[in-house]
Short mmCIF file of N, CA and C in Angstrom, two decimals:
data_model
loop_
_atom_site.label_atom_id
_atom_site.label_comp_id
_atom_site.label_asym_id
_atom_site.label_seq_id
_atom_site.Cartn_x
_atom_site.Cartn_y
_atom_site.Cartn_z
N MET A 243 -65.56 -53.60 -44.94
CA MET A 243 -64.46 -54.19 -44.19
C MET A 243 -64.86 -54.26 -42.72
N PHE A 244 -64.58 -55.37 -42.11
CA PHE A 244 -64.81 -55.54 -40.68
C PHE A 244 -63.53 -55.20 -39.92
N HIS A 245 -63.69 -54.88 -38.66
CA HIS A 245 -62.57 -54.57 -37.79
C HIS A 245 -62.50 -55.64 -36.70
N LEU A 246 -61.36 -56.31 -36.59
CA LEU A 246 -61.08 -57.22 -35.48
C LEU A 246 -60.27 -56.43 -34.47
N VAL A 247 -60.74 -56.40 -33.23
CA VAL A 247 -60.09 -55.58 -32.20
C VAL A 247 -59.69 -56.48 -31.04
N PHE A 248 -58.40 -56.52 -30.74
CA PHE A 248 -57.89 -57.29 -29.61
C PHE A 248 -57.50 -56.31 -28.52
N HIS A 249 -58.17 -56.38 -27.39
CA HIS A 249 -57.91 -55.51 -26.26
C HIS A 249 -56.80 -56.12 -25.39
N GLU A 250 -55.65 -55.49 -25.40
CA GLU A 250 -54.50 -55.88 -24.56
C GLU A 250 -54.13 -57.35 -24.72
N PRO A 251 -53.89 -57.81 -25.94
CA PRO A 251 -53.52 -59.23 -26.14
C PRO A 251 -52.20 -59.57 -25.45
N ARG A 252 -52.09 -60.79 -24.98
CA ARG A 252 -50.92 -61.23 -24.21
C ARG A 252 -50.07 -62.28 -24.92
N ILE A 253 -50.69 -63.14 -25.72
CA ILE A 253 -49.99 -64.28 -26.28
C ILE A 253 -49.63 -63.98 -27.74
N PRO A 254 -48.34 -63.93 -28.05
CA PRO A 254 -47.93 -63.53 -29.40
C PRO A 254 -48.46 -64.46 -30.49
N GLY A 255 -48.55 -65.75 -30.23
CA GLY A 255 -49.04 -66.68 -31.24
C GLY A 255 -50.47 -66.38 -31.66
N ASN A 256 -51.31 -65.96 -30.71
CA ASN A 256 -52.69 -65.60 -31.05
C ASN A 256 -52.74 -64.37 -31.94
N THR A 257 -51.91 -63.40 -31.64
CA THR A 257 -51.89 -62.20 -32.48
C THR A 257 -51.31 -62.51 -33.84
N GLY A 258 -50.31 -63.37 -33.90
CA GLY A 258 -49.78 -63.80 -35.19
C GLY A 258 -50.86 -64.47 -36.03
N ALA A 259 -51.63 -65.35 -35.39
CA ALA A 259 -52.73 -66.01 -36.10
C ALA A 259 -53.78 -65.00 -36.54
N ALA A 260 -54.01 -63.97 -35.74
CA ALA A 260 -54.98 -62.93 -36.10
C ALA A 260 -54.49 -62.10 -37.28
N ILE A 261 -53.19 -61.88 -37.36
CA ILE A 261 -52.63 -61.17 -38.51
C ILE A 261 -52.92 -61.96 -39.79
N ARG A 262 -52.70 -63.25 -39.72
CA ARG A 262 -52.99 -64.11 -40.87
C ARG A 262 -54.48 -64.12 -41.18
N LEU A 263 -55.32 -64.19 -40.14
CA LEU A 263 -56.77 -64.16 -40.29
C LEU A 263 -57.22 -62.87 -40.96
N ALA A 264 -56.67 -61.74 -40.52
CA ALA A 264 -57.04 -60.45 -41.10
C ALA A 264 -56.67 -60.42 -42.59
N ALA A 265 -55.49 -60.91 -42.92
CA ALA A 265 -55.07 -60.93 -44.33
C ALA A 265 -56.01 -61.79 -45.17
N CYS A 266 -56.39 -62.94 -44.65
CA CYS A 266 -57.21 -63.89 -45.41
C CYS A 266 -58.66 -63.46 -45.56
N THR A 267 -59.16 -62.66 -44.63
CA THR A 267 -60.57 -62.26 -44.66
C THR A 267 -60.78 -60.81 -45.10
N GLY A 268 -59.70 -60.05 -45.20
CA GLY A 268 -59.84 -58.64 -45.56
C GLY A 268 -60.23 -57.76 -44.39
N ALA A 269 -60.22 -58.32 -43.19
CA ALA A 269 -60.54 -57.52 -42.00
C ALA A 269 -59.34 -56.64 -41.64
N ARG A 270 -59.61 -55.58 -40.92
CA ARG A 270 -58.54 -54.73 -40.40
C ARG A 270 -58.35 -55.11 -38.93
N LEU A 271 -57.12 -55.39 -38.55
CA LEU A 271 -56.81 -55.81 -37.18
C LEU A 271 -56.36 -54.60 -36.37
N HIS A 272 -56.93 -54.46 -35.19
CA HIS A 272 -56.57 -53.38 -34.28
C HIS A 272 -56.11 -54.00 -32.96
N LEU A 273 -54.96 -53.58 -32.50
CA LEU A 273 -54.43 -54.04 -31.22
C LEU A 273 -54.45 -52.86 -30.25
N ILE A 274 -55.06 -53.08 -29.09
CA ILE A 274 -55.15 -52.05 -28.06
C ILE A 274 -54.06 -52.32 -27.03
N GLU A 275 -53.19 -51.36 -26.81
CA GLU A 275 -52.09 -51.50 -25.85
C GLU A 275 -52.60 -51.43 -24.41
N PRO A 276 -51.81 -51.99 -23.47
CA PRO A 276 -50.48 -52.55 -23.65
C PRO A 276 -50.54 -53.97 -24.22
N LEU A 277 -49.53 -54.31 -25.00
CA LEU A 277 -49.40 -55.64 -25.57
C LEU A 277 -48.50 -56.48 -24.67
N GLY A 278 -48.73 -57.76 -24.62
CA GLY A 278 -47.93 -58.65 -23.78
C GLY A 278 -46.70 -59.19 -24.49
N PHE A 279 -46.26 -58.55 -25.56
CA PHE A 279 -45.14 -59.04 -26.37
C PHE A 279 -44.67 -57.89 -27.24
N ASP A 280 -43.56 -58.11 -27.92
CA ASP A 280 -43.14 -57.14 -28.94
C ASP A 280 -43.11 -57.85 -30.28
N PHE A 281 -43.00 -57.10 -31.33
CA PHE A 281 -43.14 -57.67 -32.67
C PHE A 281 -41.92 -58.44 -33.15
N SER A 282 -40.89 -58.52 -32.35
CA SER A 282 -39.75 -59.35 -32.71
C SER A 282 -39.94 -60.78 -32.20
N ASP A 283 -41.02 -61.04 -31.45
CA ASP A 283 -41.25 -62.36 -30.87
C ASP A 283 -41.36 -63.44 -31.95
N ALA A 284 -40.62 -64.50 -31.80
CA ALA A 284 -40.60 -65.59 -32.79
C ALA A 284 -41.95 -66.27 -32.91
N HIS A 285 -42.70 -66.39 -31.81
CA HIS A 285 -44.02 -67.04 -31.86
C HIS A 285 -44.99 -66.23 -32.72
N LEU A 286 -44.92 -64.92 -32.61
CA LEU A 286 -45.78 -64.06 -33.40
C LEU A 286 -45.43 -64.20 -34.88
N LYS A 287 -44.16 -64.17 -35.19
CA LYS A 287 -43.72 -64.29 -36.59
C LYS A 287 -44.09 -65.65 -37.17
N ARG A 288 -43.90 -66.71 -36.38
CA ARG A 288 -44.19 -68.05 -36.87
C ARG A 288 -45.69 -68.21 -37.12
N ALA A 289 -46.54 -67.73 -36.20
CA ALA A 289 -47.99 -67.89 -36.36
C ALA A 289 -48.51 -67.06 -37.53
N GLY A 290 -47.91 -65.89 -37.76
CA GLY A 290 -48.36 -65.03 -38.85
C GLY A 290 -47.78 -65.41 -40.19
N LEU A 291 -46.80 -66.33 -40.17
CA LEU A 291 -46.09 -66.74 -41.39
C LEU A 291 -45.67 -65.51 -42.18
N ASP A 292 -45.95 -65.51 -43.45
CA ASP A 292 -45.53 -64.38 -44.27
C ASP A 292 -46.70 -63.44 -44.59
N TYR A 293 -47.69 -63.40 -43.72
CA TYR A 293 -48.87 -62.59 -43.95
C TYR A 293 -48.78 -61.19 -43.34
N HIS A 294 -47.71 -60.90 -42.63
CA HIS A 294 -47.58 -59.61 -41.96
C HIS A 294 -47.70 -58.45 -42.94
N ASP A 295 -47.14 -58.58 -44.11
CA ASP A 295 -47.19 -57.50 -45.10
C ASP A 295 -48.52 -57.46 -45.84
N LEU A 296 -49.35 -58.49 -45.70
CA LEU A 296 -50.62 -58.55 -46.41
C LEU A 296 -51.79 -58.11 -45.54
N ALA A 297 -51.59 -58.03 -44.25
CA ALA A 297 -52.66 -57.64 -43.33
C ALA A 297 -52.61 -56.13 -43.09
N VAL A 298 -53.78 -55.57 -42.83
CA VAL A 298 -53.88 -54.18 -42.43
C VAL A 298 -54.05 -54.18 -40.92
N MET A 299 -53.13 -53.53 -40.22
CA MET A 299 -53.12 -53.58 -38.77
C MET A 299 -52.77 -52.21 -38.20
N ASP A 300 -53.45 -51.87 -37.11
CA ASP A 300 -53.18 -50.63 -36.38
C ASP A 300 -52.99 -50.96 -34.91
N ILE A 301 -52.14 -50.19 -34.26
CA ILE A 301 -51.94 -50.31 -32.82
C ILE A 301 -52.41 -49.01 -32.19
N HIS A 302 -53.23 -49.12 -31.15
CA HIS A 302 -53.80 -47.96 -30.49
C HIS A 302 -53.36 -47.94 -29.02
N ALA A 303 -53.10 -46.76 -28.49
CA ALA A 303 -52.62 -46.62 -27.12
C ALA A 303 -53.65 -47.11 -26.10
N ASP A 304 -54.91 -46.96 -26.40
CA ASP A 304 -55.98 -47.41 -25.50
C ASP A 304 -57.29 -47.45 -26.29
N LEU A 305 -58.37 -47.85 -25.63
CA LEU A 305 -59.65 -47.98 -26.31
C LEU A 305 -60.15 -46.63 -26.81
N ASP A 306 -59.91 -45.57 -26.05
CA ASP A 306 -60.32 -44.24 -26.50
C ASP A 306 -59.63 -43.86 -27.80
N ALA A 307 -58.35 -44.18 -27.91
CA ALA A 307 -57.60 -43.88 -29.13
C ALA A 307 -58.17 -44.67 -30.32
N PHE A 308 -58.56 -45.90 -30.08
CA PHE A 308 -59.20 -46.70 -31.14
C PHE A 308 -60.48 -46.02 -31.61
N PHE A 309 -61.35 -45.64 -30.67
CA PHE A 309 -62.60 -44.99 -31.04
C PHE A 309 -62.36 -43.67 -31.77
N ALA A 310 -61.36 -42.93 -31.34
CA ALA A 310 -61.05 -41.66 -31.99
C ALA A 310 -60.56 -41.87 -33.42
N ALA A 311 -59.77 -42.91 -33.63
CA ALA A 311 -59.19 -43.16 -34.95
C ALA A 311 -60.19 -43.78 -35.92
N ILE A 312 -61.02 -44.68 -35.45
CA ILE A 312 -61.89 -45.45 -36.33
C ILE A 312 -63.35 -45.00 -36.27
N ALA A 313 -63.84 -44.67 -35.09
CA ALA A 313 -65.24 -44.27 -34.89
C ALA A 313 -66.21 -45.25 -35.55
N PRO A 314 -66.12 -46.53 -35.17
CA PRO A 314 -67.04 -47.49 -35.80
C PRO A 314 -68.49 -47.19 -35.41
N GLU A 315 -69.37 -47.41 -36.37
CA GLU A 315 -70.79 -47.18 -36.09
C GLU A 315 -71.31 -48.19 -35.06
N ARG A 316 -70.81 -49.43 -35.18
CA ARG A 316 -71.24 -50.48 -34.25
C ARG A 316 -70.03 -51.28 -33.80
N ILE A 317 -70.03 -51.62 -32.52
CA ILE A 317 -68.96 -52.46 -31.98
C ILE A 317 -69.59 -53.52 -31.09
N TRP A 318 -69.25 -54.75 -31.40
CA TRP A 318 -69.78 -55.91 -30.68
C TRP A 318 -68.67 -56.48 -29.81
N ALA A 319 -68.92 -56.52 -28.52
CA ALA A 319 -67.95 -57.07 -27.56
C ALA A 319 -68.27 -58.54 -27.34
N PHE A 320 -67.26 -59.38 -27.44
CA PHE A 320 -67.43 -60.82 -27.24
C PHE A 320 -67.07 -61.16 -25.80
N SER A 321 -68.03 -61.79 -25.11
CA SER A 321 -67.87 -62.07 -23.69
C SER A 321 -68.73 -63.25 -23.29
N GLY A 322 -68.23 -64.02 -22.34
CA GLY A 322 -69.02 -65.10 -21.77
C GLY A 322 -70.13 -64.58 -20.86
N HIS A 323 -70.16 -63.27 -20.64
CA HIS A 323 -71.17 -62.65 -19.77
C HIS A 323 -72.35 -62.11 -20.56
N SER A 324 -72.61 -62.68 -21.72
CA SER A 324 -73.73 -62.25 -22.55
C SER A 324 -74.67 -63.41 -22.76
N ASN A 325 -75.94 -63.11 -22.97
CA ASN A 325 -76.93 -64.14 -23.30
C ASN A 325 -77.23 -64.17 -24.79
N THR A 326 -76.68 -63.25 -25.56
CA THR A 326 -76.92 -63.17 -26.99
C THR A 326 -75.83 -63.93 -27.73
N HIS A 327 -76.23 -64.89 -28.54
CA HIS A 327 -75.25 -65.65 -29.31
C HIS A 327 -74.77 -64.84 -30.50
N TYR A 328 -73.51 -65.03 -30.85
CA TYR A 328 -72.86 -64.26 -31.91
C TYR A 328 -73.58 -64.38 -33.26
N HIS A 329 -74.20 -65.51 -33.54
CA HIS A 329 -74.84 -65.71 -34.84
C HIS A 329 -76.21 -65.04 -34.93
N ALA A 330 -76.73 -64.52 -33.81
CA ALA A 330 -78.03 -63.87 -33.78
C ALA A 330 -77.95 -62.40 -34.21
N ILE A 331 -76.75 -61.90 -34.44
CA ILE A 331 -76.53 -60.51 -34.83
C ILE A 331 -76.52 -60.42 -36.35
N ASP A 332 -77.12 -59.37 -36.89
CA ASP A 332 -77.02 -59.07 -38.31
C ASP A 332 -75.84 -58.13 -38.50
N TYR A 333 -74.70 -58.71 -38.85
CA TYR A 333 -73.47 -57.92 -38.98
C TYR A 333 -73.51 -57.08 -40.24
N ARG A 334 -72.94 -55.89 -40.14
CA ARG A 334 -72.88 -54.97 -41.27
C ARG A 334 -71.44 -54.60 -41.55
N ASP A 335 -71.18 -54.30 -42.81
CA ASP A 335 -69.85 -53.83 -43.21
C ASP A 335 -69.45 -52.67 -42.31
N GLY A 336 -68.22 -52.73 -41.80
CA GLY A 336 -67.73 -51.68 -40.91
C GLY A 336 -67.87 -52.00 -39.44
N ASP A 337 -68.60 -53.07 -39.10
CA ASP A 337 -68.73 -53.45 -37.69
C ASP A 337 -67.36 -53.80 -37.12
N ALA A 338 -67.20 -53.51 -35.83
CA ALA A 338 -65.99 -53.88 -35.10
C ALA A 338 -66.33 -55.01 -34.14
N LEU A 339 -65.47 -56.01 -34.09
CA LEU A 339 -65.64 -57.17 -33.22
C LEU A 339 -64.53 -57.12 -32.19
N LEU A 340 -64.89 -56.91 -30.94
CA LEU A 340 -63.94 -56.65 -29.86
C LEU A 340 -63.76 -57.88 -28.98
N PHE A 341 -62.50 -58.25 -28.76
CA PHE A 341 -62.15 -59.42 -27.95
C PHE A 341 -61.20 -59.02 -26.85
N GLY A 342 -61.32 -59.66 -25.69
CA GLY A 342 -60.45 -59.38 -24.56
C GLY A 342 -59.18 -60.21 -24.59
N CYS A 343 -58.32 -59.95 -23.62
CA CYS A 343 -57.04 -60.65 -23.57
C CYS A 343 -57.25 -62.11 -23.13
N GLU A 344 -56.25 -62.92 -23.39
CA GLU A 344 -56.36 -64.35 -23.23
C GLU A 344 -56.68 -64.83 -21.82
N PRO A 345 -56.02 -64.34 -20.79
CA PRO A 345 -56.33 -64.96 -19.50
C PRO A 345 -57.65 -64.52 -18.87
N THR A 346 -58.14 -63.31 -19.19
CA THR A 346 -59.29 -62.80 -18.44
C THR A 346 -60.45 -62.30 -19.27
N GLY A 347 -60.28 -62.10 -20.55
CA GLY A 347 -61.35 -61.53 -21.37
C GLY A 347 -61.43 -60.02 -21.19
N LEU A 348 -62.54 -59.46 -21.58
CA LEU A 348 -62.70 -58.01 -21.48
C LEU A 348 -62.98 -57.60 -20.04
N PRO A 349 -62.33 -56.55 -19.56
CA PRO A 349 -62.61 -56.08 -18.20
C PRO A 349 -64.01 -55.46 -18.09
N GLU A 350 -64.54 -55.46 -16.88
CA GLU A 350 -65.89 -54.92 -16.64
C GLU A 350 -66.02 -53.48 -17.13
N ALA A 351 -64.98 -52.68 -16.96
CA ALA A 351 -65.04 -51.28 -17.40
C ALA A 351 -65.26 -51.19 -18.91
N VAL A 352 -64.65 -52.07 -19.66
CA VAL A 352 -64.84 -52.07 -21.12
C VAL A 352 -66.25 -52.57 -21.45
N LEU A 353 -66.69 -53.62 -20.78
CA LEU A 353 -68.03 -54.16 -21.05
C LEU A 353 -69.13 -53.16 -20.72
N ALA A 354 -68.85 -52.22 -19.81
CA ALA A 354 -69.83 -51.21 -19.42
C ALA A 354 -69.74 -49.94 -20.28
N ASP A 355 -68.82 -49.91 -21.22
CA ASP A 355 -68.62 -48.72 -22.04
C ASP A 355 -69.87 -48.44 -22.88
N PRO A 356 -70.46 -47.25 -22.77
CA PRO A 356 -71.69 -46.95 -23.51
C PRO A 356 -71.51 -46.88 -25.02
N ARG A 357 -70.28 -46.86 -25.50
CA ARG A 357 -70.04 -46.84 -26.95
C ARG A 357 -70.22 -48.21 -27.59
N LEU A 358 -70.29 -49.25 -26.78
CA LEU A 358 -70.51 -50.59 -27.32
C LEU A 358 -71.95 -50.72 -27.81
N THR A 359 -72.11 -51.40 -28.92
CA THR A 359 -73.45 -51.67 -29.43
C THR A 359 -74.11 -52.76 -28.60
N GLY A 360 -73.32 -53.75 -28.21
CA GLY A 360 -73.84 -54.85 -27.42
C GLY A 360 -72.76 -55.88 -27.17
N THR A 361 -73.11 -56.87 -26.35
CA THR A 361 -72.20 -57.98 -26.08
C THR A 361 -72.81 -59.26 -26.62
N VAL A 362 -71.95 -60.12 -27.11
CA VAL A 362 -72.38 -61.40 -27.65
C VAL A 362 -71.44 -62.49 -27.16
N ARG A 363 -71.89 -63.70 -27.25
CA ARG A 363 -71.07 -64.83 -26.81
C ARG A 363 -71.04 -65.91 -27.87
N ILE A 364 -69.99 -66.69 -27.83
CA ILE A 364 -69.87 -67.89 -28.65
C ILE A 364 -70.22 -69.06 -27.73
N PRO A 365 -71.28 -69.81 -28.04
CA PRO A 365 -71.68 -70.89 -27.13
C PRO A 365 -70.64 -72.00 -27.06
N MET A 366 -70.57 -72.62 -25.92
CA MET A 366 -69.69 -73.77 -25.72
C MET A 366 -70.24 -74.62 -24.59
N GLN A 367 -69.63 -75.71 -24.33
CA GLN A 367 -70.08 -76.62 -23.29
C GLN A 367 -69.96 -75.96 -21.91
N PRO A 368 -70.88 -76.28 -21.01
CA PRO A 368 -70.83 -75.68 -19.67
C PRO A 368 -69.58 -76.11 -18.89
N GLY A 369 -69.17 -75.25 -17.98
CA GLY A 369 -68.07 -75.56 -17.09
C GLY A 369 -66.69 -75.27 -17.67
N LEU A 370 -66.65 -74.80 -18.90
CA LEU A 370 -65.36 -74.48 -19.52
C LEU A 370 -65.18 -72.97 -19.52
N ARG A 371 -63.93 -72.53 -19.40
CA ARG A 371 -63.65 -71.10 -19.23
C ARG A 371 -63.75 -70.31 -20.52
N SER A 372 -63.05 -70.77 -21.57
CA SER A 372 -63.05 -69.97 -22.80
C SER A 372 -62.44 -70.74 -23.96
N LEU A 373 -62.68 -70.21 -25.14
CA LEU A 373 -62.01 -70.67 -26.35
C LEU A 373 -60.70 -69.91 -26.51
N ASN A 374 -59.84 -70.41 -27.36
CA ASN A 374 -58.63 -69.70 -27.72
C ASN A 374 -59.02 -68.39 -28.42
N LEU A 375 -58.28 -67.32 -28.17
CA LEU A 375 -58.59 -66.00 -28.72
C LEU A 375 -58.62 -66.00 -30.24
N ALA A 376 -57.60 -66.54 -30.88
CA ALA A 376 -57.57 -66.55 -32.34
C ALA A 376 -58.71 -67.40 -32.91
N ASN A 377 -59.04 -68.50 -32.24
CA ASN A 377 -60.17 -69.32 -32.69
C ASN A 377 -61.48 -68.55 -32.57
N SER A 378 -61.66 -67.85 -31.47
CA SER A 378 -62.88 -67.05 -31.28
C SER A 378 -63.01 -65.99 -32.36
N ALA A 379 -61.92 -65.30 -32.63
CA ALA A 379 -61.94 -64.26 -33.67
C ALA A 379 -62.27 -64.87 -35.03
N SER A 380 -61.75 -66.07 -35.30
CA SER A 380 -62.03 -66.74 -36.58
C SER A 380 -63.51 -67.07 -36.71
N ILE A 381 -64.08 -67.62 -35.66
CA ILE A 381 -65.51 -67.96 -35.68
C ILE A 381 -66.33 -66.71 -35.97
N ALA A 382 -66.03 -65.64 -35.27
CA ALA A 382 -66.81 -64.40 -35.38
C ALA A 382 -66.65 -63.74 -36.75
N ILE A 383 -65.42 -63.59 -37.21
CA ILE A 383 -65.22 -62.86 -38.47
C ILE A 383 -65.79 -63.64 -39.65
N TYR A 384 -65.71 -64.95 -39.61
CA TYR A 384 -66.27 -65.73 -40.71
C TYR A 384 -67.79 -65.69 -40.71
N GLU A 385 -68.41 -65.61 -39.54
CA GLU A 385 -69.87 -65.46 -39.50
C GLU A 385 -70.27 -64.09 -40.06
N ALA A 386 -69.57 -63.05 -39.64
CA ALA A 386 -69.88 -61.71 -40.14
C ALA A 386 -69.67 -61.64 -41.65
N TRP A 387 -68.57 -62.20 -42.12
CA TRP A 387 -68.26 -62.19 -43.55
C TRP A 387 -69.29 -63.02 -44.33
N ARG A 388 -69.66 -64.18 -43.78
CA ARG A 388 -70.67 -65.05 -44.42
C ARG A 388 -71.98 -64.29 -44.62
N GLN A 389 -72.40 -63.59 -43.55
CA GLN A 389 -73.66 -62.86 -43.63
C GLN A 389 -73.62 -61.76 -44.69
N ASN A 390 -72.44 -61.35 -45.04
CA ASN A 390 -72.28 -60.29 -46.05
C ASN A 390 -71.82 -60.86 -47.39
N GLY A 391 -72.11 -62.14 -47.62
CA GLY A 391 -71.88 -62.76 -48.91
C GLY A 391 -70.41 -62.98 -49.25
N PHE A 392 -69.56 -63.04 -48.22
CA PHE A 392 -68.12 -63.20 -48.44
C PHE A 392 -67.61 -62.17 -49.46
N ALA A 393 -68.07 -60.93 -49.30
CA ALA A 393 -67.71 -59.84 -50.23
C ALA A 393 -66.20 -59.78 -50.40
N GLY A 394 -65.75 -59.79 -51.65
CA GLY A 394 -64.34 -59.72 -51.97
C GLY A 394 -63.61 -61.04 -51.92
N GLY A 395 -64.26 -62.09 -51.47
CA GLY A 395 -63.62 -63.40 -51.34
C GLY A 395 -63.75 -64.22 -52.60
N VAL A 396 -62.96 -65.26 -52.66
CA VAL A 396 -63.03 -66.18 -53.80
C VAL A 396 -63.33 -67.58 -53.30
#
């Protein structure tokens, strides 16, 4: 099982889409507080449709709490500040894929955390700021799952 980790997500629709993504791929979704919304938000419910009960999700007070609870062997941080493309990594079962919040991405302090295995980027056209968070997570988790033979999928 892979771990999708959203660090301080702000937009409820992206997290709702990630809940659905986690359910469909068998990934475990982790949200690192503070969150920019609460779970009664209509956008979150609409984006997640009826997948909320099918996804495995945890909320952690901070990144340290996530590491204490899960202790992933490897964690890949997704950032535009990396020269390594996401598809160049050999993903393994249990890897955690860490994404930053929508307006700013991962903060420098998180990117400098020695517990990270490395940073990777999703290539895109020059001069553009970023992809949508849920879209980025989809690209990454499907590549990791593909490399592992879509284990458990149909």
